[in-house]
Amino acid sequence: MNSFVPPEREALALVDIIQFKWLMSREGHHVHVERLQNDPAYARQCLAQAQQCQGEAARACAQRIAAQLQG
């Protein structure tokens, strides 16, 4: 069965992913956007790494992305 993701939700997810990439960069971590979108193990690793960051913004963004992945 194919699932349909509305363009608005897909765009919002991409905005969060790009924001996450830059927030993680500030924390000294490189995030590969395409891999984050297509490799669940890599995504889990990045999101877990974000939870160890000092910056609240990186942690909050990671939580939003995690919620989107679960939803």
mmCIF file of N, CA and C in Angstrom:
data_model
loop_
_atom_site.group_PDB
_atom_site.id
_atom_site.type_symbol
_atom_site.label_atom_id
_atom_site.label_comp_id
_atom_site.label_asym_id
_atom_site.label_seq_id
_atom_site.Cartn_x
_atom_site.Cartn_y
_atom_site.Cartn_z
ATOM 1 N N MET A 1 0.833 -1.166 0.000
ATOM 2 C CA MET A 1 0.000 0.000 0.000
ATOM 3 C C MET A 1 0.890 1.245 0.000
ATOM 4 N N ASN A 2 0.582 2.168 -0.847
ATOM 5 C CA ASN A 2 1.323 3.426 -0.910
ATOM 6 C C ASN A 2 0.713 4.425 0.053
ATOM 7 N N SER A 3 1.570 5.210 0.657
ATOM 8 C CA SER A 3 1.049 6.265 1.524
ATOM 9 C C SER A 3 1.239 7.600 0.824
ATOM 10 N N PHE A 4 0.355 8.507 1.101
ATOM 11 C CA PHE A 4 0.409 9.825 0.498
ATOM 12 C C PHE A 4 0.772 10.823 1.578
ATOM 13 N N VAL A 5 1.821 11.577 1.342
ATOM 14 C CA VAL A 5 2.235 12.631 2.265
ATOM 15 C C VAL A 5 1.886 13.958 1.614
ATOM 16 N N PRO A 6 1.014 14.742 2.261
ATOM 17 C CA PRO A 6 0.664 16.035 1.673
ATOM 18 C C PRO A 6 1.911 16.897 1.478
ATOM 19 N N PRO A 7 1.975 17.661 0.377
ATOM 20 C CA PRO A 7 3.149 18.494 0.113
ATOM 21 C C PRO A 7 3.482 19.450 1.259
ATOM 22 N N GLU A 8 2.450 19.948 1.950
ATOM 23 C CA GLU A 8 2.716 20.869 3.052
ATOM 24 C C GLU A 8 3.485 20.167 4.169
ATOM 25 N N ARG A 9 3.106 18.942 4.480
ATOM 26 C CA ARG A 9 3.773 18.203 5.550
ATOM 27 C C ARG A 9 5.192 17.840 5.140
ATOM 28 N N GLU A 10 5.366 17.432 3.880
ATOM 29 C CA GLU A 10 6.696 17.105 3.375
ATOM 30 C C GLU A 10 7.601 18.331 3.436
ATOM 31 N N ALA A 11 7.075 19.498 3.058
ATOM 32 C CA ALA A 11 7.856 20.728 3.088
ATOM 33 C C ALA A 11 8.233 21.088 4.518
ATOM 34 N N LEU A 12 7.285 20.957 5.435
ATOM 35 C CA LEU A 12 7.583 21.250 6.832
ATOM 36 C C LEU A 12 8.659 20.312 7.363
ATOM 37 N N ALA A 13 8.581 19.047 6.992
ATOM 38 C CA ALA A 13 9.585 18.093 7.433
ATOM 39 C C ALA A 13 10.955 18.497 6.894
ATOM 40 N N LEU A 14 11.026 18.902 5.651
ATOM 41 C CA LEU A 14 12.299 19.302 5.063
ATOM 42 C C LEU A 14 12.842 20.560 5.746
ATOM 43 N N VAL A 15 11.971 21.488 6.066
ATOM 44 C CA VAL A 15 12.402 22.691 6.780
ATOM 45 C C VAL A 15 13.009 22.295 8.125
ATOM 46 N N ASP A 16 12.364 21.401 8.840
ATOM 47 C CA ASP A 16 12.903 20.944 10.125
ATOM 48 C C ASP A 16 14.241 20.239 9.955
ATOM 49 N N ILE A 17 14.367 19.439 8.908
ATOM 50 C CA ILE A 17 15.618 18.714 8.675
ATOM 51 C C ILE A 17 16.756 19.680 8.368
ATOM 52 N N ILE A 18 16.499 20.681 7.547
ATOM 53 C CA ILE A 18 17.541 21.669 7.234
ATOM 54 C C ILE A 18 17.902 22.467 8.480
ATOM 55 N N GLN A 19 16.904 22.857 9.248
ATOM 56 C CA GLN A 19 17.179 23.561 10.495
ATOM 57 C C GLN A 19 18.022 22.675 11.421
ATOM 58 N N PHE A 20 17.671 21.400 11.503
ATOM 59 C CA PHE A 20 18.414 20.456 12.330
ATOM 60 C C PHE A 20 19.872 20.371 11.880
ATOM 61 N N LYS A 21 20.085 20.301 10.575
ATOM 62 C CA LYS A 21 21.448 20.238 10.033
ATOM 63 C C LYS A 21 22.281 21.422 10.523
ATOM 64 N N TRP A 22 21.717 22.628 10.446
ATOM 65 C CA TRP A 22 22.473 23.820 10.838
ATOM 66 C C TRP A 22 22.637 23.933 12.351
ATOM 67 N N LEU A 23 21.628 23.538 13.090
ATOM 68 C CA LEU A 23 21.753 23.545 14.548
ATOM 69 C C LEU A 23 22.826 22.550 15.007
ATOM 70 N N MET A 24 22.850 21.396 14.384
ATOM 71 C CA MET A 24 23.867 20.395 14.737
ATOM 72 C C MET A 24 25.255 20.874 14.317
ATOM 73 N N SER A 25 25.322 21.591 13.214
ATOM 74 C CA SER A 25 26.600 22.145 12.769
ATOM 75 C C SER A 25 27.160 23.104 13.818
ATOM 76 N N ARG A 26 26.286 23.918 14.393
ATOM 77 C CA ARG A 26 26.706 24.825 15.473
ATOM 78 C C ARG A 26 27.274 24.066 16.662
ATOM 79 N N GLU A 27 26.771 22.844 16.849
ATOM 80 C CA GLU A 27 27.220 22.013 17.964
ATOM 81 C C GLU A 27 28.467 21.195 17.598
ATOM 82 N N GLY A 28 28.920 21.341 16.344
ATOM 83 C CA GLY A 28 30.128 20.639 15.911
ATOM 84 C C GLY A 28 29.885 19.283 15.280
ATOM 85 N N HIS A 29 28.640 19.002 14.865
ATOM 86 C CA HIS A 29 28.298 17.710 14.269
ATOM 87 C C HIS A 29 27.816 17.905 12.831
ATOM 88 N N HIS A 30 28.318 17.092 11.924
ATOM 89 C CA HIS A 30 27.883 17.139 10.528
ATOM 90 C C HIS A 30 26.683 16.220 10.346
ATOM 91 N N VAL A 31 25.653 16.695 9.671
ATOM 92 C CA VAL A 31 24.480 15.888 9.352
ATOM 93 C C VAL A 31 24.322 15.864 7.842
ATOM 94 N N HIS A 32 24.243 14.673 7.290
ATOM 95 C CA HIS A 32 24.029 14.482 5.855
ATOM 96 C C HIS A 32 22.520 14.371 5.628
ATOM 97 N N VAL A 33 21.932 15.388 5.009
ATOM 98 C CA VAL A 33 20.481 15.499 4.877
ATOM 99 C C VAL A 33 19.874 14.312 4.139
ATOM 100 N N GLU A 34 20.399 13.959 2.988
ATOM 101 C CA GLU A 34 19.814 12.860 2.216
ATOM 102 C C GLU A 34 19.882 11.544 2.991
ATOM 103 N N ARG A 35 20.996 11.324 3.654
ATOM 104 C CA ARG A 35 21.132 10.091 4.442
ATOM 105 C C ARG A 35 20.167 10.104 5.626
ATOM 106 N N LEU A 36 19.995 11.257 6.248
ATOM 107 C CA LEU A 36 19.061 11.381 7.358
ATOM 108 C C LEU A 36 17.643 11.008 6.911
ATOM 109 N N GLN A 37 17.292 11.383 5.692
ATOM 110 C CA GLN A 37 15.950 11.111 5.165
ATOM 111 C C GLN A 37 15.760 9.657 4.747
ATOM 112 N N ASN A 38 16.850 8.964 4.401
ATOM 113 C CA ASN A 38 16.710 7.637 3.801
ATOM 114 C C ASN A 38 17.292 6.488 4.605
ATOM 115 N N ASP A 39 18.010 6.767 5.673
ATOM 116 C CA ASP A 39 18.670 5.725 6.455
ATOM 117 C C ASP A 39 18.168 5.812 7.899
ATOM 118 N N PRO A 40 17.201 4.956 8.268
ATOM 119 C CA PRO A 40 16.616 5.037 9.606
ATOM 120 C C PRO A 40 17.641 4.890 10.743
ATOM 121 N N ALA A 41 18.618 4.036 10.574
ATOM 122 C CA ALA A 41 19.636 3.859 11.621
ATOM 123 C C ALA A 41 20.452 5.139 11.795
ATOM 124 N N TYR A 42 20.819 5.769 10.682
ATOM 125 C CA TYR A 42 21.566 7.027 10.739
ATOM 126 C C TYR A 42 20.712 8.117 11.384
ATOM 127 N N ALA A 43 19.435 8.177 11.020
ATOM 128 C CA ALA A 43 18.532 9.175 11.593
ATOM 129 C C ALA A 43 18.439 9.001 13.106
ATOM 130 N N ARG A 44 18.266 7.760 13.563
ATOM 131 C CA ARG A 44 18.201 7.514 15.009
ATOM 132 C C ARG A 44 19.488 7.946 15.699
ATOM 133 N N GLN A 45 20.623 7.664 15.059
ATOM 134 C CA GLN A 45 21.920 8.040 15.624
ATOM 135 C C GLN A 45 22.036 9.565 15.743
ATOM 136 N N CYS A 46 21.667 10.276 14.699
ATOM 137 C CA CYS A 46 21.743 11.745 14.721
ATOM 138 C C CYS A 46 20.813 12.336 15.770
ATOM 139 N N LEU A 47 19.598 11.811 15.841
ATOM 140 C CA LEU A 47 18.632 12.339 16.800
ATOM 141 C C LEU A 47 19.071 12.049 18.234
ATOM 142 N N ALA A 48 19.660 10.896 18.459
ATOM 143 C CA ALA A 48 20.184 10.574 19.787
ATOM 144 C C ALA A 48 21.357 11.484 20.133
ATOM 145 N N GLN A 49 22.199 11.737 19.158
ATOM 146 C CA GLN A 49 23.343 12.629 19.362
ATOM 147 C C GLN A 49 22.867 14.031 19.722
ATOM 148 N N ALA A 50 21.779 14.461 19.108
ATOM 149 C CA ALA A 50 21.235 15.796 19.385
ATOM 150 C C ALA A 50 20.788 15.922 20.832
ATOM 151 N N GLN A 51 20.311 14.838 21.413
ATOM 152 C CA GLN A 51 19.848 14.896 22.796
ATOM 153 C C GLN A 51 20.988 15.159 23.773
ATOM 154 N N GLN A 52 22.225 14.957 23.331
ATOM 155 C CA GLN A 52 23.394 15.215 24.164
ATOM 156 C C GLN A 52 23.948 16.627 23.963
ATOM 157 N N CYS A 53 23.377 17.373 23.035
ATOM 158 C CA CYS A 53 23.855 18.717 22.733
ATOM 159 C C CYS A 53 23.522 19.689 23.856
ATOM 160 N N GLN A 54 24.361 20.697 23.978
ATOM 161 C CA GLN A 54 24.137 21.733 24.982
ATOM 162 C C GLN A 54 22.982 22.655 24.590
ATOM 163 N N GLY A 55 22.831 22.887 23.294
ATOM 164 C CA GLY A 55 21.815 23.825 22.817
ATOM 165 C C GLY A 55 20.415 23.245 22.855
ATOM 166 N N GLU A 56 19.514 23.967 23.503
ATOM 167 C CA GLU A 56 18.118 23.544 23.591
ATOM 168 C C GLU A 56 17.467 23.482 22.208
ATOM 169 N N ALA A 57 17.849 24.384 21.309
ATOM 170 C CA ALA A 57 17.241 24.421 19.975
ATOM 171 C C ALA A 57 17.500 23.121 19.211
ATOM 172 N N ALA A 58 18.708 22.586 19.297
ATOM 173 C CA ALA A 58 19.034 21.325 18.609
ATOM 174 C C ALA A 58 18.218 20.178 19.192
ATOM 175 N N ARG A 59 18.085 20.141 20.507
ATOM 176 C CA ARG A 59 17.313 19.077 21.150
ATOM 177 C C ARG A 59 15.833 19.175 20.768
ATOM 178 N N ALA A 60 15.289 20.386 20.763
ATOM 179 C CA ALA A 60 13.881 20.581 20.423
ATOM 180 C C ALA A 60 13.609 20.216 18.967
ATOM 181 N N CYS A 61 14.503 20.600 18.091
ATOM 182 C CA CYS A 61 14.345 20.284 16.675
ATOM 183 C C CYS A 61 14.393 18.767 16.471
ATOM 184 N N ALA A 62 15.306 18.098 17.154
ATOM 185 C CA ALA A 62 15.403 16.643 17.066
ATOM 186 C C ALA A 62 14.103 15.986 17.538
ATOM 187 N N GLN A 63 13.507 16.525 18.565
ATOM 188 C CA GLN A 63 12.227 15.974 19.060
ATOM 189 C C GLN A 63 11.123 16.152 18.036
ATOM 190 N N ARG A 64 11.094 17.289 17.336
ATOM 191 C CA ARG A 64 10.082 17.507 16.288
ATOM 192 C C ARG A 64 10.264 16.493 15.158
ATOM 193 N N ILE A 65 11.509 16.283 14.757
ATOM 194 C CA ILE A 65 11.775 15.340 13.672
ATOM 195 C C ILE A 65 11.398 13.921 14.108
ATOM 196 N N ALA A 66 11.751 13.555 15.327
ATOM 197 C CA ALA A 66 11.413 12.227 15.837
ATOM 198 C C ALA A 66 9.898 12.022 15.836
ATOM 199 N N ALA A 67 9.158 13.045 16.226
ATOM 200 C CA ALA A 67 7.689 12.951 16.223
ATOM 201 C C ALA A 67 7.160 12.772 14.809
ATOM 202 N N GLN A 68 7.763 13.457 13.824
ATOM 203 C CA GLN A 68 7.346 13.313 12.424
ATOM 204 C C GLN A 68 7.643 11.913 11.919
ATOM 205 N N LEU A 69 8.763 11.346 12.334
ATOM 206 C CA LEU A 69 9.122 10.003 11.891
ATOM 207 C C LEU A 69 8.174 8.964 12.473
ATOM 208 N N GLN A 70 7.708 9.204 13.671
ATOM 209 C CA GLN A 70 6.771 8.272 14.301
ATOM 210 C C GLN A 70 5.354 8.430 13.780
ATOM 211 N N GLY A 71 5.037 9.653 13.336
ATOM 212 C CA GLY A 71 3.670 9.951 12.889
ATOM 213 C C GLY A 71 3.465 9.551 11.504
#
